[in-house]
PDB file of C-alpha atoms in Angstrom:
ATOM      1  CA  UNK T 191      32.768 -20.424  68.731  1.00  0.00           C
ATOM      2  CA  UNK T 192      32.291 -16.886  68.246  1.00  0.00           C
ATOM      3  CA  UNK T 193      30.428 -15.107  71.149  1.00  0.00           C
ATOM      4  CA  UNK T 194      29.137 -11.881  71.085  1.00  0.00           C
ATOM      5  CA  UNK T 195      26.702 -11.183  74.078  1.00  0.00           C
ATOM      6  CA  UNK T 196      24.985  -7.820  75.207  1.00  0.00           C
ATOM      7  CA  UNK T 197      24.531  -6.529  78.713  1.00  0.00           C
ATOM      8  CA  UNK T 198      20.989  -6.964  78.872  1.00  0.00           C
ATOM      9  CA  UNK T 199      18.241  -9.177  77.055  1.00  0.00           C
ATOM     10  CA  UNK T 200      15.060  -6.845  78.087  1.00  0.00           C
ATOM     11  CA  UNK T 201      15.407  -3.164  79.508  1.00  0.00           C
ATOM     12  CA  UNK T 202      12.272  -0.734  80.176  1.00  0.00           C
ATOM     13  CA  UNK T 203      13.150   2.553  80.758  1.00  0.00           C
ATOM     14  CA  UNK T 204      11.825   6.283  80.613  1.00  0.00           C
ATOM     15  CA  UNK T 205      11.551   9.116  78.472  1.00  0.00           C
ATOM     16  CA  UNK T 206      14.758  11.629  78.960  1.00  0.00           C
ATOM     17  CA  UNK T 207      16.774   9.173  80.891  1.00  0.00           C
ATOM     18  CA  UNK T 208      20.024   8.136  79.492  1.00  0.00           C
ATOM     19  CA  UNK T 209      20.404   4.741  78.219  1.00  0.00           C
ATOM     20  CA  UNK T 210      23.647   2.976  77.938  1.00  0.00           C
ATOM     21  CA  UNK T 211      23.610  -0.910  76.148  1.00  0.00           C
ATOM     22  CA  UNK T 212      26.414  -2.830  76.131  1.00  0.00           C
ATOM     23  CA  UNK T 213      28.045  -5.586  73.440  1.00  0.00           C
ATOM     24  CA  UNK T 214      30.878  -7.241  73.976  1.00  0.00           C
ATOM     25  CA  UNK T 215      32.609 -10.103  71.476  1.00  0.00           C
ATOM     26  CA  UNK T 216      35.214 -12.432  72.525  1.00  0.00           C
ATOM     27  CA  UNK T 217      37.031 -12.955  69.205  1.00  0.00           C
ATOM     28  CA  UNK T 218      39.101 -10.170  68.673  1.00  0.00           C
ATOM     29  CA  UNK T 219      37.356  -8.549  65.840  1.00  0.00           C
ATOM     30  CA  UNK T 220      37.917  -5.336  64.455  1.00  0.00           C
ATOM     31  CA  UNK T 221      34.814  -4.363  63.175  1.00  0.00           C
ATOM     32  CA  UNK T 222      31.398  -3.934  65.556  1.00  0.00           C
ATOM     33  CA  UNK T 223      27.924  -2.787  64.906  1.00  0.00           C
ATOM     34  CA  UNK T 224      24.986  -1.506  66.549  1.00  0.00           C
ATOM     35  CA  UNK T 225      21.391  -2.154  64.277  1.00  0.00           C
ATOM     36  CA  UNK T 226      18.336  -1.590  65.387  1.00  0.00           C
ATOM     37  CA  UNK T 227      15.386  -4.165  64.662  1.00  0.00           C
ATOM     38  CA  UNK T 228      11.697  -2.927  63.935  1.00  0.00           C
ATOM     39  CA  UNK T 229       8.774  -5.383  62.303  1.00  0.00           C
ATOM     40  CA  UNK T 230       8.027  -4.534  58.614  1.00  0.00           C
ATOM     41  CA  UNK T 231      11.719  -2.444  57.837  1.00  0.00           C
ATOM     42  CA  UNK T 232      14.378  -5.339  59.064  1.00  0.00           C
ATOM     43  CA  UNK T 233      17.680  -4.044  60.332  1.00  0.00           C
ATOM     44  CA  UNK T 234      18.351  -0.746  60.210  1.00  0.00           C
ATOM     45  CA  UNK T 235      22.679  -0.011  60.493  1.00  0.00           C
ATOM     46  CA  UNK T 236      22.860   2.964  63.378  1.00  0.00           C
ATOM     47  CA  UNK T 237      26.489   3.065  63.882  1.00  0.00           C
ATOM     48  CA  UNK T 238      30.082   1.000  63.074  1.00  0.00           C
ATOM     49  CA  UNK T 239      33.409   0.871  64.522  1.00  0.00           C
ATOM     50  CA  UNK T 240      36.491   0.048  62.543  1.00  0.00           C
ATOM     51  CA  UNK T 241      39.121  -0.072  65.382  1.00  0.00           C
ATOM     52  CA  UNK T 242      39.017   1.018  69.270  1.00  0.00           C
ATOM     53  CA  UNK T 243      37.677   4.345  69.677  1.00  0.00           C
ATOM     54  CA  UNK T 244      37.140   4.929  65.646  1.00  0.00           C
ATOM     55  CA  UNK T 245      33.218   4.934  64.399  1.00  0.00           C
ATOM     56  CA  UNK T 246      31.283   5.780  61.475  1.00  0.00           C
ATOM     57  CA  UNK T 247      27.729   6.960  61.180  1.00  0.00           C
ATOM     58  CA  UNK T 248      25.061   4.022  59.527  1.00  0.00           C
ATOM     59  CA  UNK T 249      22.327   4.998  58.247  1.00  0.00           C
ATOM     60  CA  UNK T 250      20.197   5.813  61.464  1.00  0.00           C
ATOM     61  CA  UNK T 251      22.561   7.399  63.978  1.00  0.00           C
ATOM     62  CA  UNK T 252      20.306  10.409  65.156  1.00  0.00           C
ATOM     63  CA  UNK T 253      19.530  10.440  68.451  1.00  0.00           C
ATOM     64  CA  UNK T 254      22.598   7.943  69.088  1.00  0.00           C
ATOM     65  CA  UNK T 255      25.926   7.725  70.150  1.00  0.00           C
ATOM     66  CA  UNK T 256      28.466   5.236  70.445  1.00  0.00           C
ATOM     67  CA  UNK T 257      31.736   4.390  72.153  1.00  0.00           C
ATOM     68  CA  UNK T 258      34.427   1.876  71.981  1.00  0.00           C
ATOM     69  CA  UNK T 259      37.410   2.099  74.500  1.00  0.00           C
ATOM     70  CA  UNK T 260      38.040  -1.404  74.187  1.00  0.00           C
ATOM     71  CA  UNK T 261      38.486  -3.316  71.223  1.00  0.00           C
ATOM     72  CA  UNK T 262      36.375  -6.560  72.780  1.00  0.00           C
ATOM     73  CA  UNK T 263      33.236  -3.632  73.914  1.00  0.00           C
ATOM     74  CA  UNK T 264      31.357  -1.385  72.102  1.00  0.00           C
ATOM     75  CA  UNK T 265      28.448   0.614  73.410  1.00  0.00           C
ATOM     76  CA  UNK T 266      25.732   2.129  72.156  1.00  0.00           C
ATOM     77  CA  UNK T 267      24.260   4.887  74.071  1.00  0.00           C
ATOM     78  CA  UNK T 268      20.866   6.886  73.725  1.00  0.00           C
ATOM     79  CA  UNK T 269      21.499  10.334  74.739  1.00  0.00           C
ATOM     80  CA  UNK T 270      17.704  11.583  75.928  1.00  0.00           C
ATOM     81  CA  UNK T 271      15.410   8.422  75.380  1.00  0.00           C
ATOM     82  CA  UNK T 272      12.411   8.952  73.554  1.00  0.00           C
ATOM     83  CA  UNK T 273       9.338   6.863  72.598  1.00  0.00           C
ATOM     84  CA  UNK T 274      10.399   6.320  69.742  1.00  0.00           C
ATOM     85  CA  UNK T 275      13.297   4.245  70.306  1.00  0.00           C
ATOM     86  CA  UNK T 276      11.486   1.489  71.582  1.00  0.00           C
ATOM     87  CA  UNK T 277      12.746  -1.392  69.585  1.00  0.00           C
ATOM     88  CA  UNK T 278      15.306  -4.700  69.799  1.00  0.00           C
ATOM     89  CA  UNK T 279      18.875  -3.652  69.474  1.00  0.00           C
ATOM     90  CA  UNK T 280      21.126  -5.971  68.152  1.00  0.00           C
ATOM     91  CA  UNK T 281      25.040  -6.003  68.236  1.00  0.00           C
ATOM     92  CA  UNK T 282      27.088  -7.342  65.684  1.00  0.00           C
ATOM     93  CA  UNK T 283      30.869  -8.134  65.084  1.00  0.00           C
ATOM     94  CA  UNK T 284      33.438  -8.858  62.142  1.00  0.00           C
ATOM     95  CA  UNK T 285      37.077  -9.518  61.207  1.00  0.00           C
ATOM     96  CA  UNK T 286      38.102  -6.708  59.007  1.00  0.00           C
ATOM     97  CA  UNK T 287      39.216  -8.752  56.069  1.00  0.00           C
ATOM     98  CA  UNK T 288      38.473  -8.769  52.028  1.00  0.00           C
ATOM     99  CA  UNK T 289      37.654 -12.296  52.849  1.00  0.00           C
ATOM    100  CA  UNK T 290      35.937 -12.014  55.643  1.00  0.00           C
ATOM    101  CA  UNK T 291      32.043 -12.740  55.004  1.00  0.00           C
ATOM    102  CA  UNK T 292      30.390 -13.284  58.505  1.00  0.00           C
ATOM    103  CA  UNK T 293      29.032 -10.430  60.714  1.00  0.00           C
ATOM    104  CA  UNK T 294      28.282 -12.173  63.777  1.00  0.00           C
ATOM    105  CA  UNK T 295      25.389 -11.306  65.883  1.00  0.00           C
ATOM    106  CA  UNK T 296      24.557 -11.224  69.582  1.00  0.00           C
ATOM    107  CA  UNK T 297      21.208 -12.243  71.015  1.00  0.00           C
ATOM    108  CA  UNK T 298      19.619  -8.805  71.018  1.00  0.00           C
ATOM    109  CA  UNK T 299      18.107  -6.297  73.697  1.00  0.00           C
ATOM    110  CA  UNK T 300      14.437  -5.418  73.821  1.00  0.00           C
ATOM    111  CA  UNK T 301      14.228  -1.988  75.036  1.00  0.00           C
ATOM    112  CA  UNK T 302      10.934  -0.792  75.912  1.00  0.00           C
ATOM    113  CA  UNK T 303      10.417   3.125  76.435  1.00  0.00           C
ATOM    114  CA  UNK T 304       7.648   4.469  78.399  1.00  0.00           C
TER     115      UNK T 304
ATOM    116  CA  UNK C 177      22.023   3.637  47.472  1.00  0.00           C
ATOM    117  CA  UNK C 178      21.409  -0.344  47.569  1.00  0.00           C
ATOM    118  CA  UNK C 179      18.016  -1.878  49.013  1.00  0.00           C
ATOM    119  CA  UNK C 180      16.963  -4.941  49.766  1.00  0.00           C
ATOM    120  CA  UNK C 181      13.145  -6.039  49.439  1.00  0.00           C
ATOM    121  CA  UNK C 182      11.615  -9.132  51.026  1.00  0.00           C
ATOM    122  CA  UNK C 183       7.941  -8.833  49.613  1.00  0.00           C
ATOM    123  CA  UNK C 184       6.580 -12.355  51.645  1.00  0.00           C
ATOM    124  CA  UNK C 185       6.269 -10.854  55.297  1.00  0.00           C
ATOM    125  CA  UNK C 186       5.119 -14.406  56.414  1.00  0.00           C
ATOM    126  CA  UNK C 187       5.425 -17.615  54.937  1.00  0.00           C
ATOM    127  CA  UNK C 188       4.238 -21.071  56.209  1.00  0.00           C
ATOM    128  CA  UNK C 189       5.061 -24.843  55.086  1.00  0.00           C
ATOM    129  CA  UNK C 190       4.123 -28.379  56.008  1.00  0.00           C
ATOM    130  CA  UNK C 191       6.818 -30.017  57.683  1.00  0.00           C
ATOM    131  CA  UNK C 192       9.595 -31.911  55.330  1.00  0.00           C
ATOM    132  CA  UNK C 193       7.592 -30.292  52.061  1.00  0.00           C
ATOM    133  CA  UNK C 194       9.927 -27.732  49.986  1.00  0.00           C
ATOM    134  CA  UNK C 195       9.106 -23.920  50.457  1.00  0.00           C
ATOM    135  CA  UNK C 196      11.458 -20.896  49.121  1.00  0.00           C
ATOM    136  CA  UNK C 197      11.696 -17.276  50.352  1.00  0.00           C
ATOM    137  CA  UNK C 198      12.029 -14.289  47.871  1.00  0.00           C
ATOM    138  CA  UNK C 199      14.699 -11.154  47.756  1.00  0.00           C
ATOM    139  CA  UNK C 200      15.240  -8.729  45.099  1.00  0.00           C
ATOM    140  CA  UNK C 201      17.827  -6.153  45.622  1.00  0.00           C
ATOM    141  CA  UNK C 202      18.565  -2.852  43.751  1.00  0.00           C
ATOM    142  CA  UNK C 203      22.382  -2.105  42.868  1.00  0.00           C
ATOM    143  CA  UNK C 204      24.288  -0.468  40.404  1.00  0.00           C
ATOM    144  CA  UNK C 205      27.584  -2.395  41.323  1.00  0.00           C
ATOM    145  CA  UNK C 206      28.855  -5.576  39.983  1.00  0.00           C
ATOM    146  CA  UNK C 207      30.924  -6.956  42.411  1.00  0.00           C
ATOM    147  CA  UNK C 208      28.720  -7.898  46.040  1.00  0.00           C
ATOM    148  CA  UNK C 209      27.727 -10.643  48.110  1.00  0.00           C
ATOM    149  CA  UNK C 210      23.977 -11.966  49.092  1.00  0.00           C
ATOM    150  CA  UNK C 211      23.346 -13.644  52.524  1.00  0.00           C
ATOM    151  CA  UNK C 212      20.185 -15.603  54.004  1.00  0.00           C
ATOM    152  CA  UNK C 213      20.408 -15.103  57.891  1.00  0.00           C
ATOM    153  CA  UNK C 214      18.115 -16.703  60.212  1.00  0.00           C
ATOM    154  CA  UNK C 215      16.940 -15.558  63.505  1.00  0.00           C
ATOM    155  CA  UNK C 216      15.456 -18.503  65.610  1.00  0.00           C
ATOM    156  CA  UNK C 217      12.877 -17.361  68.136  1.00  0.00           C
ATOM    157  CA  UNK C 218      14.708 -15.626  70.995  1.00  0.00           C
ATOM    158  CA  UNK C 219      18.261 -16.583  69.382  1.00  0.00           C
ATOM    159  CA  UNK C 220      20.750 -15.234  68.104  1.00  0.00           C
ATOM    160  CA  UNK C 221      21.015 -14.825  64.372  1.00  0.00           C
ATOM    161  CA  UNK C 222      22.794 -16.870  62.248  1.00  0.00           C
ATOM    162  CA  UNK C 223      24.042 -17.196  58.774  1.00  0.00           C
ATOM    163  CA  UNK C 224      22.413 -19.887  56.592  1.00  0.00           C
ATOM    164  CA  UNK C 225      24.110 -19.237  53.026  1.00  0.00           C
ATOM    165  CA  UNK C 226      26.306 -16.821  50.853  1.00  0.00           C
ATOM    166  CA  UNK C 227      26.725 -15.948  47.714  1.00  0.00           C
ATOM    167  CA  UNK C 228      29.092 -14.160  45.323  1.00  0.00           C
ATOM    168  CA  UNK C 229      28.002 -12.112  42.779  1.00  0.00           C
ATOM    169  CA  UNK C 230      30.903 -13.149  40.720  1.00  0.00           C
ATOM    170  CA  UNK C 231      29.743 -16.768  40.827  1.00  0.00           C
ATOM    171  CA  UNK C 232      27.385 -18.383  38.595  1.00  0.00           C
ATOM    172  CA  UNK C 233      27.083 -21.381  40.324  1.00  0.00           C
ATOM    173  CA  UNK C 234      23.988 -21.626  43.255  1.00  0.00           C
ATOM    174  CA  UNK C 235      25.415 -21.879  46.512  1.00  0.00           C
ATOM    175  CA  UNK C 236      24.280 -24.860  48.388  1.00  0.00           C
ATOM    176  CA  UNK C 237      24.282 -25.411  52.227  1.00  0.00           C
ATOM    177  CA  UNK C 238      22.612 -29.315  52.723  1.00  0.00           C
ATOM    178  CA  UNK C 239      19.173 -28.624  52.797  1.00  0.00           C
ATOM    179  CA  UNK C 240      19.546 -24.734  51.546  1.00  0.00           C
ATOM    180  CA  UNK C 241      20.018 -23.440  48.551  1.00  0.00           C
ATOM    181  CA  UNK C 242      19.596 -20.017  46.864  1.00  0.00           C
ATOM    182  CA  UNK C 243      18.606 -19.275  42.997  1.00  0.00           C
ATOM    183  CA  UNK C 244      20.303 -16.371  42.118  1.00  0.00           C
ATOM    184  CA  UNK C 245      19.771 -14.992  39.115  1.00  0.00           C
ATOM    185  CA  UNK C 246      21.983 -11.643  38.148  1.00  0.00           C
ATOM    186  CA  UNK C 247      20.613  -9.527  35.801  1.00  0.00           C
ATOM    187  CA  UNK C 248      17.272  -9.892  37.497  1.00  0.00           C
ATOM    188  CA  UNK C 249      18.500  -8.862  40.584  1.00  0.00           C
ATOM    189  CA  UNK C 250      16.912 -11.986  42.435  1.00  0.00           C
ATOM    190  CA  UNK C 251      18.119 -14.018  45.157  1.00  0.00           C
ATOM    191  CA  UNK C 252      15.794 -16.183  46.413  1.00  0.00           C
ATOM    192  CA  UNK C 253      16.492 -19.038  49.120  1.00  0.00           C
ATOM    193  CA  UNK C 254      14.964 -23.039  48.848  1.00  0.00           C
ATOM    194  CA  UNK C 255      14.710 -24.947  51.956  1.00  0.00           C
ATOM    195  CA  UNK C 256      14.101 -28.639  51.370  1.00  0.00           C
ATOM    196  CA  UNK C 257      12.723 -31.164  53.663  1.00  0.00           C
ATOM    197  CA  UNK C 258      11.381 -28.390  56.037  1.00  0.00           C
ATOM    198  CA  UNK C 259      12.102 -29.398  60.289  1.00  0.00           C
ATOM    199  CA  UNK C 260      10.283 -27.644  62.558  1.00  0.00           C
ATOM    200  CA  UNK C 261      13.828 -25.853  63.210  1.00  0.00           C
ATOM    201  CA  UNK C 262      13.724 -24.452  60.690  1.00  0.00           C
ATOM    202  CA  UNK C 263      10.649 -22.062  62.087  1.00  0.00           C
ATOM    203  CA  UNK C 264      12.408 -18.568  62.363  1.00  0.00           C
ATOM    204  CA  UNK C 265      12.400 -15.118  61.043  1.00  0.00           C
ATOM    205  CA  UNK C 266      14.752 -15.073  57.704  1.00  0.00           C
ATOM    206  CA  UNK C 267      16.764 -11.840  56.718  1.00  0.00           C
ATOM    207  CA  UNK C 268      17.898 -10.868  52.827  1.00  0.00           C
ATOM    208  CA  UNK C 269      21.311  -8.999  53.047  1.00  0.00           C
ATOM    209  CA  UNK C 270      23.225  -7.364  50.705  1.00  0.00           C
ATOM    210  CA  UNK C 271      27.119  -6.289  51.338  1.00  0.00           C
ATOM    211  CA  UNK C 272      29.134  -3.981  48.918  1.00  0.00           C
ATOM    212  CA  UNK C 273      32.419  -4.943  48.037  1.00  0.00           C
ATOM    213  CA  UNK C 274      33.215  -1.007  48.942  1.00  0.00           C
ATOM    214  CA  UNK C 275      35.426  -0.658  52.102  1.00  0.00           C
ATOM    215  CA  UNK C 276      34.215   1.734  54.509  1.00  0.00           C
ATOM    216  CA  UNK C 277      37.141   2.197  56.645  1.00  0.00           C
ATOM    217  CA  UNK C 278      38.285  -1.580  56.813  1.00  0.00           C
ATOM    218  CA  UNK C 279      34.202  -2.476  57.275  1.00  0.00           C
ATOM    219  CA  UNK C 280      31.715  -3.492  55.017  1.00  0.00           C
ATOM    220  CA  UNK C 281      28.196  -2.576  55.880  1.00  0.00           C
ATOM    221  CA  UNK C 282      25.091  -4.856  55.419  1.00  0.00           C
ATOM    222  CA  UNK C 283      22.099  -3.973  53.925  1.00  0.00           C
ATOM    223  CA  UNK C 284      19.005  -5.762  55.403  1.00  0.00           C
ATOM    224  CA  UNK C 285      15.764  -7.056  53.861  1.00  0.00           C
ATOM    225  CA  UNK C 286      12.403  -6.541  55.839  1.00  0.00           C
ATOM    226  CA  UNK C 287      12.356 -10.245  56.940  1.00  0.00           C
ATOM    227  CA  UNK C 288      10.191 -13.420  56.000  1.00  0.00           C
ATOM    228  CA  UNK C 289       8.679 -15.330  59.111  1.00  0.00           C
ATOM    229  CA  UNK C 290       8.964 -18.770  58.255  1.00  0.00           C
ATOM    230  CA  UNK C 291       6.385 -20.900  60.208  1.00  0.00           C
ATOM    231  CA  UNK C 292       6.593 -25.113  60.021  1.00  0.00           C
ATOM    232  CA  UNK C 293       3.140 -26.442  60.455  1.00  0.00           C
ATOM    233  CA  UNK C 294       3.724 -30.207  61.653  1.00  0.00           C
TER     234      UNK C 294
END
């Protein structure tokens, strides 16, 4: 089975500290990606990785950044928390492959802002 | 760009009674896929069904199945004989056939929280 598990399932931090969450997948993929959950706008793409220490900007990625040295780890860091990244982060991973059709997911970190 | 609209944020069903989930997606391309992933209370999420755009045929996954109809830009899912597993937020996603270097992004509905009354 695939496994893709993140460093922490619930994290409370504060405003301006730096924030570092971790994903690592066991199945040699490629491809990893960082989404952020929020209720009412589903997942939201905030940055990708093709290949160890290549990445590509989603559709959220301000206030982000990202880092893969490994090709089994990818981690998604928040530079200067804010308030207004309270939300679940979930981590994601794929073979790069025209037939590949699964992104598989991890079980998520709830990070809480104050 | 391509979106993805879920309009039912909640939906709720009888236990082993039929209820389906609706998507609509926006999309000037003709070659994509459609997914149904589920997200179990405090689990992981999981695919439940794809389809190709290319396909006419329904894809079926035992007690899932998803009416997709084309030129409406519809994609809805069916779940049959509702178990109380079946309880669990459910994502519409929609990925380009357009490489992105080597990846192929997903494009996310808002979600439909499915709750099985027993």
């Amino acid at each position: 089975d695939v496994k893709v598990t993140q460093s922490s399932r619930y994290l409370v931090k504060r405003t301006g500290e730096k924030v570092f969450l971790e994903c690592v997948q066991d199945m040699d993929h490629e491809n990893m990606f960082w989404y952020r959950q929020d209720p009412g706008l589903g997942l939201r793409l905030i940055y990708f990785s093709y290949d160890v220490k290549m990445k590509e900007k989603g559709d959220i990625p301000e206030g982000y950044s990202v880092s893969r040295e490994k090709k089994e780890r990818f981690s998604l860091i928040l530079e200067s928390a804010s308030t207004n990244q309270t939300s679940m982060y979930l981590c994601a991973s794929s073979v790069r492959a025209v037939t590949s059709y699964e992104q598989y997911f991890g079980p998520g970190t709830r990070l809480t802002v104050t | 760009a391509q979106t993805v609209t879920q309009s039912q944020p909640e939906m709720s069903v009888q236990e082993a009674e039929t209820v389906t989930l609706s998507c609509t997606y926006d999309t000037s391309e003709s070659d994509y896929y459609l997914f149904w992933y589920k997200q179990p209370p405090s689990r992981q999420m999981i695919l439940v069904i794809r389809q190709e755009a290319y396909k006419q045929q329904n894809a079926t996954e035992n007690r899932f199945s998803v009416n997709f109809q084309k030129a409406a830009k519809s994609f809805s899912l069916k779940i049959s004989d509702s178990q109380l597993g079946d309880a669990a937020m459910y994502f519409c996603a929609y990925r380009s056939e357009v490489w992105i270097q080597g990846a192929q992004k997903l494009v996310f509905g808002q979600g439909t929280r499915l709750t099985i009354n027993p």
